[in-house]
PDB file of C-alpha atoms and ligand atoms in Angstrom:
ATOM      1  CA  UNK A  17      -0.051  -0.090   0.162  1.00 89.00           C
ATOM      2  CA  UNK A  18       1.191   3.446  -0.785  1.00 90.00           C
ATOM      3  CA  UNK A  19       0.177   6.438   1.191  1.00 95.00           C
ATOM      4  CA  UNK A  20      -1.472   9.231  -1.249  1.00 95.00           C
ATOM      5  CA  UNK A  21      -2.735  11.687   1.538  1.00 96.00           C
ATOM      6  CA  UNK A  22      -1.501  12.207   5.244  1.00 96.00           C
ATOM      7  CA  UNK A  23      -2.973  15.100   7.380  1.00 96.00           C
ATOM      8  CA  UNK A  24      -2.776  16.009  11.112  1.00 96.00           C
ATOM      9  CA  UNK A  25      -5.814  15.876  12.771  1.00 96.00           C
ATOM     10  CA  UNK A  26      -5.620  16.890  16.492  1.00 94.00           C
ATOM     11  CA  UNK A  27      -3.184  16.496  19.685  1.00 93.00           C
ATOM     12  CA  UNK A  28      -5.009  15.199  22.784  1.00 89.00           C
ATOM     13  CA  UNK A  29      -4.238  14.077  26.155  1.00 83.00           C
ATOM     14  CA  UNK A  30      -7.852  13.231  27.141  1.00 83.00           C
ATOM     15  CA  UNK A  31      -9.359   9.938  25.714  1.00 82.00           C
ATOM     16  CA  UNK A  32     -12.880  11.417  25.488  1.00 82.00           C
ATOM     17  CA  UNK A  33     -11.897  14.424  23.240  1.00 88.00           C
ATOM     18  CA  UNK A  34     -10.358  12.059  20.591  1.00 93.00           C
ATOM     19  CA  UNK A  35     -12.033  11.487  16.812  1.00 94.00           C
ATOM     20  CA  UNK A  36     -14.996   9.345  16.803  1.00 92.00           C
ATOM     21  CA  UNK A  37     -13.701   5.856  16.775  1.00 93.00           C
ATOM     22  CA  UNK A  38     -15.249   5.199  13.130  1.00 93.00           C
ATOM     23  CA  UNK A  39     -11.964   4.366  11.526  1.00 96.00           C
ATOM     24  CA  UNK A  40      -9.213   1.527  12.058  1.00 97.00           C
ATOM     25  CA  UNK A  41      -6.369   3.079  14.317  1.00 97.00           C
ATOM     26  CA  UNK A  42      -2.610   2.142  14.653  1.00 98.00           C
ATOM     27  CA  UNK A  43      -0.513   3.263  17.432  1.00 97.00           C
ATOM     28  CA  UNK A  44       3.260   3.988  17.408  1.00 97.00           C
ATOM     29  CA  UNK A  45       4.929   3.882  20.934  1.00 96.00           C
ATOM     30  CA  UNK A  46       8.286   2.985  22.307  1.00 95.00           C
ATOM     31  CA  UNK A  47      11.285   4.630  24.154  1.00 93.00           C
ATOM     32  CA  UNK A  48      11.886   8.469  23.714  1.00 90.00           C
ATOM     33  CA  UNK A  49      13.944   8.878  20.868  1.00 92.00           C
ATOM     34  CA  UNK A  50      13.703   5.498  19.273  1.00 95.00           C
ATOM     35  CA  UNK A  51      12.273   7.366  16.140  1.00 94.00           C
ATOM     36  CA  UNK A  52       8.298   7.133  16.392  1.00 93.00           C
ATOM     37  CA  UNK A  53       7.904  10.480  14.602  1.00 93.00           C
ATOM     38  CA  UNK A  54      10.500   9.958  12.028  1.00 95.00           C
ATOM     39  CA  UNK A  55       8.819   6.619  11.141  1.00 96.00           C
ATOM     40  CA  UNK A  56       5.533   8.118  10.714  1.00 95.00           C
ATOM     41  CA  UNK A  57       7.097  10.742   8.477  1.00 95.00           C
ATOM     42  CA  UNK A  58       8.866   8.188   6.310  1.00 95.00           C
ATOM     43  CA  UNK A  59       5.865   5.832   5.889  1.00 95.00           C
ATOM     44  CA  UNK A  60       3.694   8.852   4.796  1.00 95.00           C
ATOM     45  CA  UNK A  61       6.445  10.227   2.562  1.00 93.00           C
ATOM     46  CA  UNK A  62       5.442  13.787   4.590  1.00 92.00           C
ATOM     47  CA  UNK A  63       8.668  15.218   6.252  1.00 90.00           C
ATOM     48  CA  UNK A  64       7.468  17.051   9.101  1.00 91.00           C
ATOM     49  CA  UNK A  65       3.885  15.868   9.510  1.00 92.00           C
ATOM     50  CA  UNK A  66       4.982  14.611  12.949  1.00 90.00           C
ATOM     51  CA  UNK A  67       7.541  16.502  14.795  1.00 87.00           C
ATOM     52  CA  UNK A  68      10.976  15.060  15.402  1.00 86.00           C
ATOM     53  CA  UNK A  69      14.009  15.844  17.621  1.00 84.00           C
ATOM     54  CA  UNK A  70      17.670  14.838  18.222  1.00 85.00           C
ATOM     55  CA  UNK A  71      16.362  15.449  22.004  1.00 81.00           C
ATOM     56  CA  UNK A  72      14.391  12.798  23.763  1.00 78.00           C
ATOM     57  CA  UNK A  73      10.706  13.999  24.984  1.00 76.00           C
ATOM     58  CA  UNK A  74       9.736  15.682  21.910  1.00 73.00           C
ATOM     59  CA  UNK A  75       6.313  14.253  21.332  1.00 74.00           C
ATOM     60  CA  UNK A  76       4.336  15.044  24.293  1.00 78.00           C
ATOM     61  CA  UNK A  77       0.560  14.287  23.443  1.00 86.00           C
ATOM     62  CA  UNK A  78      -1.529  11.886  21.665  1.00 92.00           C
ATOM     63  CA  UNK A  79      -1.333  12.835  17.876  1.00 94.00           C
ATOM     64  CA  UNK A  80      -3.729  11.690  15.403  1.00 96.00           C
ATOM     65  CA  UNK A  81      -3.106  11.891  11.626  1.00 97.00           C
ATOM     66  CA  UNK A  82      -5.424  10.668   9.071  1.00 97.00           C
ATOM     67  CA  UNK A  83      -4.110   8.613   6.275  1.00 98.00           C
ATOM     68  CA  UNK A  84      -5.976   8.349   2.964  1.00 97.00           C
ATOM     69  CA  UNK A  85      -9.031   9.396   4.529  1.00 96.00           C
ATOM     70  CA  UNK A  86      -9.566   5.938   5.717  1.00 97.00           C
ATOM     71  CA  UNK A  87      -7.588   5.217   8.848  1.00 98.00           C
ATOM     72  CA  UNK A  88      -5.578   7.144  11.756  1.00 98.00           C
ATOM     73  CA  UNK A  89      -2.115   6.589  12.711  1.00 97.00           C
ATOM     74  CA  UNK A  90      -1.363   7.933  16.010  1.00 96.00           C
ATOM     75  CA  UNK A  91       2.074   9.241  17.372  1.00 95.00           C
ATOM     76  CA  UNK A  92       2.478   8.694  21.124  1.00 92.00           C
ATOM     77  CA  UNK A  93       5.003  10.531  23.573  1.00 88.00           C
ATOM     78  CA  UNK A  94       7.924   7.925  24.391  1.00 87.00           C
ATOM     79  CA  UNK A  95       8.310   6.094  27.560  1.00 84.00           C
ATOM     80  CA  UNK A  96      11.533   6.075  29.803  1.00 77.00           C
ATOM     81  CA  UNK A  97      12.826   9.807  29.105  1.00 68.00           C
ATOM     82  CA  UNK A  98      15.343   9.880  31.975  1.00 60.00           C
ATOM     83  CA  UNK A  99      15.222  13.501  32.455  1.00 63.00           C
ATOM     84  CA  UNK A 100      11.167  13.557  32.931  1.00 65.00           C
ATOM     85  CA  UNK A 101      10.062  14.260  36.335  1.00 70.00           C
ATOM     86  CA  UNK A 102       8.435  11.652  38.312  1.00 70.00           C
ATOM     87  CA  UNK A 103       5.183  13.389  38.140  1.00 72.00           C
ATOM     88  CA  UNK A 104       5.355  13.578  34.525  1.00 68.00           C
ATOM     89  CA  UNK A 105       6.216  10.177  33.971  1.00 69.00           C
ATOM     90  CA  UNK A 106       3.166   9.019  36.291  1.00 74.00           C
ATOM     91  CA  UNK A 107       1.014  11.404  33.952  1.00 72.00           C
ATOM     92  CA  UNK A 108       2.435   9.562  31.143  1.00 74.00           C
ATOM     93  CA  UNK A 109       1.432   6.345  32.376  1.00 75.00           C
ATOM     94  CA  UNK A 110      -1.777   7.285  33.137  1.00 81.00           C
ATOM     95  CA  UNK A 111      -2.984   8.836  30.091  1.00 84.00           C
ATOM     96  CA  UNK A 112      -1.180   6.568  27.661  1.00 89.00           C
ATOM     97  CA  UNK A 113      -2.296   3.596  29.261  1.00 91.00           C
ATOM     98  CA  UNK A 114      -5.950   4.946  29.358  1.00 91.00           C
ATOM     99  CA  UNK A 115      -5.793   5.727  25.653  1.00 93.00           C
ATOM    100  CA  UNK A 116      -4.430   2.158  24.846  1.00 95.00           C
ATOM    101  CA  UNK A 117      -6.973   0.158  26.790  1.00 94.00           C
ATOM    102  CA  UNK A 118      -9.910   2.393  26.091  1.00 91.00           C
ATOM    103  CA  UNK A 119      -9.703   3.176  22.473  1.00 93.00           C
ATOM    104  CA  UNK A 120     -12.355   0.946  20.658  1.00 90.00           C
ATOM    105  CA  UNK A 121     -11.007   1.384  17.378  1.00 94.00           C
ATOM    106  CA  UNK A 122      -7.378   0.537  17.825  1.00 96.00           C
ATOM    107  CA  UNK A 123      -6.159  -2.085  15.694  1.00 96.00           C
ATOM    108  CA  UNK A 124      -2.722  -2.786  16.823  1.00 96.00           C
ATOM    109  CA  UNK A 125      -0.003  -1.129  18.624  1.00 97.00           C
ATOM    110  CA  UNK A 126       3.361  -1.123  16.965  1.00 98.00           C
ATOM    111  CA  UNK A 127       5.910  -1.098  19.411  1.00 98.00           C
ATOM    112  CA  UNK A 128       9.298   0.383  18.246  1.00 98.00           C
ATOM    113  CA  UNK A 129      12.504  -0.807  19.745  1.00 98.00           C
ATOM    114  CA  UNK A 130      16.083   0.358  18.683  1.00 97.00           C
ATOM    115  CA  UNK A 131      17.855  -2.112  16.836  1.00 98.00           C
ATOM    116  CA  UNK A 132      21.097  -0.988  17.985  1.00 97.00           C
ATOM    117  CA  UNK A 133      20.703  -2.309  21.385  1.00 96.00           C
ATOM    118  CA  UNK A 134      20.455  -5.739  23.228  1.00 96.00           C
ATOM    119  CA  UNK A 135      17.106  -6.187  24.790  1.00 96.00           C
ATOM    120  CA  UNK A 136      16.151  -3.685  27.462  1.00 95.00           C
ATOM    121  CA  UNK A 137      13.856  -4.427  30.306  1.00 94.00           C
ATOM    122  CA  UNK A 138      11.780  -1.355  29.731  1.00 93.00           C
ATOM    123  CA  UNK A 139      10.521  -2.675  26.225  1.00 96.00           C
ATOM    124  CA  UNK A 140      10.099  -5.961  27.578  1.00 96.00           C
ATOM    125  CA  UNK A 141       8.056  -4.826  30.419  1.00 94.00           C
ATOM    126  CA  UNK A 142       5.804  -2.882  27.956  1.00 94.00           C
ATOM    127  CA  UNK A 143       5.108  -5.798  25.710  1.00 96.00           C
ATOM    128  CA  UNK A 144       4.151  -7.962  28.538  1.00 95.00           C
ATOM    129  CA  UNK A 145       1.852  -5.347  29.833  1.00 94.00           C
ATOM    130  CA  UNK A 146       0.431  -5.127  26.297  1.00 95.00           C
ATOM    131  CA  UNK A 147      -0.150  -9.064  26.471  1.00 95.00           C
ATOM    132  CA  UNK A 148      -1.702  -8.787  29.708  1.00 94.00           C
ATOM    133  CA  UNK A 149      -4.324  -6.343  28.689  1.00 94.00           C
ATOM    134  CA  UNK A 150      -4.815  -8.515  25.610  1.00 94.00           C
ATOM    135  CA  UNK A 151      -3.840  -5.578  23.269  1.00 96.00           C
ATOM    136  CA  UNK A 152      -2.644  -6.755  19.858  1.00 96.00           C
ATOM    137  CA  UNK A 153       0.737  -5.763  19.071  1.00 97.00           C
ATOM    138  CA  UNK A 154       3.833  -5.936  16.431  1.00 97.00           C
ATOM    139  CA  UNK A 155       7.492  -4.881  17.151  1.00 98.00           C
ATOM    140  CA  UNK A 156       9.420  -2.428  14.863  1.00 98.00           C
ATOM    141  CA  UNK A 157      13.002  -2.249  15.098  1.00 98.00           C
ATOM    142  CA  UNK A 158      14.160   1.260  14.166  1.00 98.00           C
ATOM    143  CA  UNK A 159      17.530   2.862  12.974  1.00 98.00           C
ATOM    144  CA  UNK A 160      18.669  -0.189  11.161  1.00 97.00           C
ATOM    145  CA  UNK A 161      20.990   1.921   8.930  1.00 97.00           C
ATOM    146  CA  UNK A 162      23.228   2.646  12.103  1.00 97.00           C
ATOM    147  CA  UNK A 163      24.788  -0.822  12.054  1.00 96.00           C
ATOM    148  CA  UNK A 164      25.665  -3.892  10.140  1.00 96.00           C
ATOM    149  CA  UNK A 165      22.610  -6.023   9.020  1.00 96.00           C
ATOM    150  CA  UNK A 166      24.249  -8.835  11.044  1.00 97.00           C
ATOM    151  CA  UNK A 167      24.299  -6.813  14.208  1.00 97.00           C
ATOM    152  CA  UNK A 168      20.582  -5.743  13.771  1.00 97.00           C
ATOM    153  CA  UNK A 169      19.351  -9.483  13.280  1.00 97.00           C
ATOM    154  CA  UNK A 170      21.246 -10.634  16.387  1.00 97.00           C
ATOM    155  CA  UNK A 171      19.596  -8.026  18.539  1.00 98.00           C
ATOM    156  CA  UNK A 172      16.158  -8.897  17.011  1.00 98.00           C
ATOM    157  CA  UNK A 173      16.892 -12.478  17.522  1.00 98.00           C
ATOM    158  CA  UNK A 174      17.531 -11.790  21.188  1.00 98.00           C
ATOM    159  CA  UNK A 175      14.450  -9.790  21.740  1.00 98.00           C
ATOM    160  CA  UNK A 176      12.591 -12.649  20.335  1.00 97.00           C
ATOM    161  CA  UNK A 177      14.167 -15.093  22.742  1.00 96.00           C
ATOM    162  CA  UNK A 178      13.563 -12.799  25.753  1.00 96.00           C
ATOM    163  CA  UNK A 179       9.842 -12.512  24.687  1.00 96.00           C
ATOM    164  CA  UNK A 180       9.487 -16.180  24.164  1.00 95.00           C
ATOM    165  CA  UNK A 181      10.051 -16.710  27.884  1.00 93.00           C
ATOM    166  CA  UNK A 182       6.634 -15.159  28.404  1.00 90.00           C
ATOM    167  CA  UNK A 183       4.848 -15.278  25.197  1.00 91.00           C
ATOM    168  CA  UNK A 184       4.068 -18.721  23.411  1.00 92.00           C
ATOM    169  CA  UNK A 185       4.842 -17.045  19.933  1.00 92.00           C
ATOM    170  CA  UNK A 186       6.280 -13.909  19.202  1.00 92.00           C
ATOM    171  CA  UNK A 187       4.472 -11.246  17.302  1.00 95.00           C
ATOM    172  CA  UNK A 188       5.053 -10.019  13.650  1.00 96.00           C
ATOM    173  CA  UNK A 189       8.616  -7.921  13.389  1.00 97.00           C
ATOM    174  CA  UNK A 190       9.710  -5.294  10.876  1.00 98.00           C
ATOM    175  CA  UNK A 191      13.308  -4.194  10.605  1.00 98.00           C
ATOM    176  CA  UNK A 192      13.245  -0.427   9.413  1.00 98.00           C
ATOM    177  CA  UNK A 193      15.333   2.736   8.722  1.00 97.00           C
ATOM    178  CA  UNK A 194      13.639   6.086   8.577  1.00 95.00           C
ATOM    179  CA  UNK A 195      16.944   7.518   7.266  1.00 94.00           C
ATOM    180  CA  UNK A 196      17.102   4.810   4.406  1.00 95.00           C
ATOM    181  CA  UNK A 197      13.547   4.607   3.999  1.00 93.00           C
ATOM    182  CA  UNK A 198      13.532   0.916   4.332  1.00 95.00           C
ATOM    183  CA  UNK A 199      11.017  -1.469   5.811  1.00 95.00           C
ATOM    184  CA  UNK A 200       8.009   0.534   5.389  1.00 96.00           C
ATOM    185  CA  UNK A 201       6.232  -1.249   2.815  1.00 96.00           C
ATOM    186  CA  UNK A 202       5.657  -4.578   4.737  1.00 97.00           C
ATOM    187  CA  UNK A 203       4.231  -2.262   7.766  1.00 97.00           C
ATOM    188  CA  UNK A 204       1.680  -0.465   5.232  1.00 97.00           C
ATOM    189  CA  UNK A 205       0.789  -3.840   3.500  1.00 97.00           C
ATOM    190  CA  UNK A 206      -0.146  -5.239   6.995  1.00 97.00           C
ATOM    191  CA  UNK A 207      -1.917  -2.268   7.880  1.00 97.00           C
ATOM    192  CA  UNK A 208      -4.044  -2.185   4.547  1.00 97.00           C
ATOM    193  CA  UNK A 209      -4.778  -6.055   5.408  1.00 96.00           C
ATOM    194  CA  UNK A 210      -6.170  -5.413   8.912  1.00 96.00           C
ATOM    195  CA  UNK A 211      -8.107  -2.371   7.579  1.00 96.00           C
ATOM    196  CA  UNK A 212      -9.970  -4.739   5.228  1.00 94.00           C
ATOM    197  CA  UNK A 213     -11.286  -6.634   8.381  1.00 93.00           C
ATOM    198  CA  UNK A 214     -12.170  -3.457  10.259  1.00 93.00           C
ATOM    199  CA  UNK A 215     -15.769  -3.386  11.521  1.00 88.00           C
ATOM    200  CA  UNK A 216     -16.551  -0.085  13.491  1.00 84.00           C
ATOM    201  CA  UNK A 217     -18.016   0.049  16.973  1.00 81.00           C
ATOM    202  CA  UNK A 218     -21.754   0.404  17.084  1.00 79.00           C
ATOM    203  CA  UNK A 219     -23.738   3.290  17.506  1.00 77.00           C
ATOM    204  CA  UNK A 220     -26.414   3.363  20.768  1.00 74.00           C
ATOM    205  CA  UNK A 221     -29.865   4.365  20.590  1.00 75.00           C
ATOM    206  CA  UNK A 222     -28.990   8.186  20.593  1.00 71.00           C
ATOM    207  CA  UNK A 223     -26.534   7.779  17.609  1.00 71.00           C
ATOM    208  CA  UNK A 224     -23.748   8.080  19.819  1.00 70.00           C
ATOM    209  CA  UNK A 225     -20.818   5.626  19.986  1.00 67.00           C
ATOM    210  CA  UNK A 226     -20.827   3.901  23.469  1.00 63.00           C
ATOM    211  CA  UNK A 227     -17.496   4.321  24.867  1.00 57.00           C
ATOM    212  CA  UNK A 228     -16.008   1.184  26.662  1.00 52.00           C
ATOM    213  CA  UNK A 229     -15.397   3.181  29.795  1.00 46.00           C
TER     214      UNK A 229
HETATM  215  N1  GTP B  23      20.146   7.339  11.757  1.00 94.28           N
HETATM  216  C1  GTP B  23      18.712   7.245  11.912  1.00 94.28           C
HETATM  217  N2  GTP B  23      18.252   8.355  12.705  1.00 94.28           N
HETATM  218  C2  GTP B  23      17.014   8.268  13.357  1.00 94.28           C
HETATM  219  C3  GTP B  23      16.029   7.244  12.483  1.00 94.28           C
HETATM  220  N3  GTP B  23      14.754   7.562  12.855  1.00 94.28           N
HETATM  221  C4  GTP B  23      15.079   8.615  13.972  1.00 94.28           C
HETATM  222  N4  GTP B  23      16.523   8.974  13.930  1.00 94.28           N
HETATM  223  C5  GTP B  23      16.739  10.222  14.615  1.00 94.28           C
HETATM  224  O1  GTP B  23      16.435   9.863  15.930  1.00 94.28           O
HETATM  225  C6  GTP B  23      16.144  11.016  16.556  1.00 94.28           C
HETATM  226  C7  GTP B  23      14.917  11.051  17.325  1.00 94.28           C
HETATM  227  O2  GTP B  23      13.879  10.805  16.412  1.00 94.28           O
HETATM  228  P1  GTP B  23      12.269  11.181  16.694  1.00 94.28           P
HETATM  229  O3  GTP B  23      11.536  10.459  15.557  1.00 94.28           O
HETATM  230  O4  GTP B  23      11.870  12.266  17.192  1.00 94.28           O
HETATM  231  O5  GTP B  23      11.874   9.995  17.855  1.00 94.28           O
HETATM  232  P2  GTP B  23      10.706   9.781  18.615  1.00 94.28           P
HETATM  233  O6  GTP B  23      10.590   8.328  19.164  1.00 94.28           O
HETATM  234  O7  GTP B  23       9.258  10.328  18.208  1.00 94.28           O
HETATM  235  O8  GTP B  23      11.012  10.487  20.087  1.00 94.28           O
HETATM  236  P3  GTP B  23      10.022  11.327  21.258  1.00 94.28           P
HETATM  237  O9  GTP B  23       8.858  12.112  20.532  1.00 94.28           O
HETATM  238  O10 GTP B  23      10.969  12.068  22.146  1.00 94.28           O
HETATM  239  O11 GTP B  23       9.386  10.342  21.975  1.00 94.28           O
HETATM  240  C8  GTP B  23      16.265  12.176  15.413  1.00 94.28           C
HETATM  241  O12 GTP B  23      17.200  12.733  15.803  1.00 94.28           O
HETATM  242  C9  GTP B  23      15.996  11.461  14.316  1.00 94.28           C
HETATM  243  O13 GTP B  23      16.419  11.835  12.896  1.00 94.28           O
HETATM  244  C10 GTP B  23      16.666   6.017  11.680  1.00 94.28           C
HETATM  245  O14 GTP B  23      15.907   5.294  11.181  1.00 94.28           O
HETATM  246  N5  GTP B  23      17.980   6.403  11.410  1.00 94.28           N
HETATM  247 MG1   MG B  24       8.046  11.963  18.990  1.00 94.28          MG
END
């Protein structure tokens, strides 16, 4: 699938202010600075659509983008930002976890992991939490241009092995580079496939979507 149109819709901290859950939605999450916003820009071929920065902690809100008028891509703030205060980390916990567990149209969470590093506890813990919540997720390894393919593959294999201590099978995995525009097509094809199966949540008697919370 090729993206033809990508537009910013809104930024939010509150789940009840998000766009109506009428279209399939996909969220990008991962450590601060892992490359979530860069990947969104590379996938949509739109530099500057999502704001990026060399400094971690750039994305602070739940940012909705509408793609080809048919699905939402969501850029989330990163976790594990060392310089964030405890209060702001707690706030992150609250509003992101609330978003992830209450968004009816969320089809899949893409967990971004830096392919340069060996498995990190914070990423594994987050995957376990998604599993506990029964939230479908896939893994996207980023920044593959920064080291050899052998090194990336070794880190991916170690991550898989760590996950298999808890999960019976590993989720789908993608290896990407926003810099080299590599690995985006398979993600978009997977999204297209899931989009084809999307059934919007039902309206209640008043023509409103009935929130799950
Ligand atoms: N070499 C290389 N650099 C990348 C890649 N993806 C992102 N970067 C760089 O990594 C830094 C962080 O990228 P962002 O996309 O802002 O990361 P983020 O995960 O959205 O960060 P927060 O919003 O702070 O959580 C920027 O300097 C990017 O240019 C990549 O594939 N290759
Ligand atoms: Mg960001």
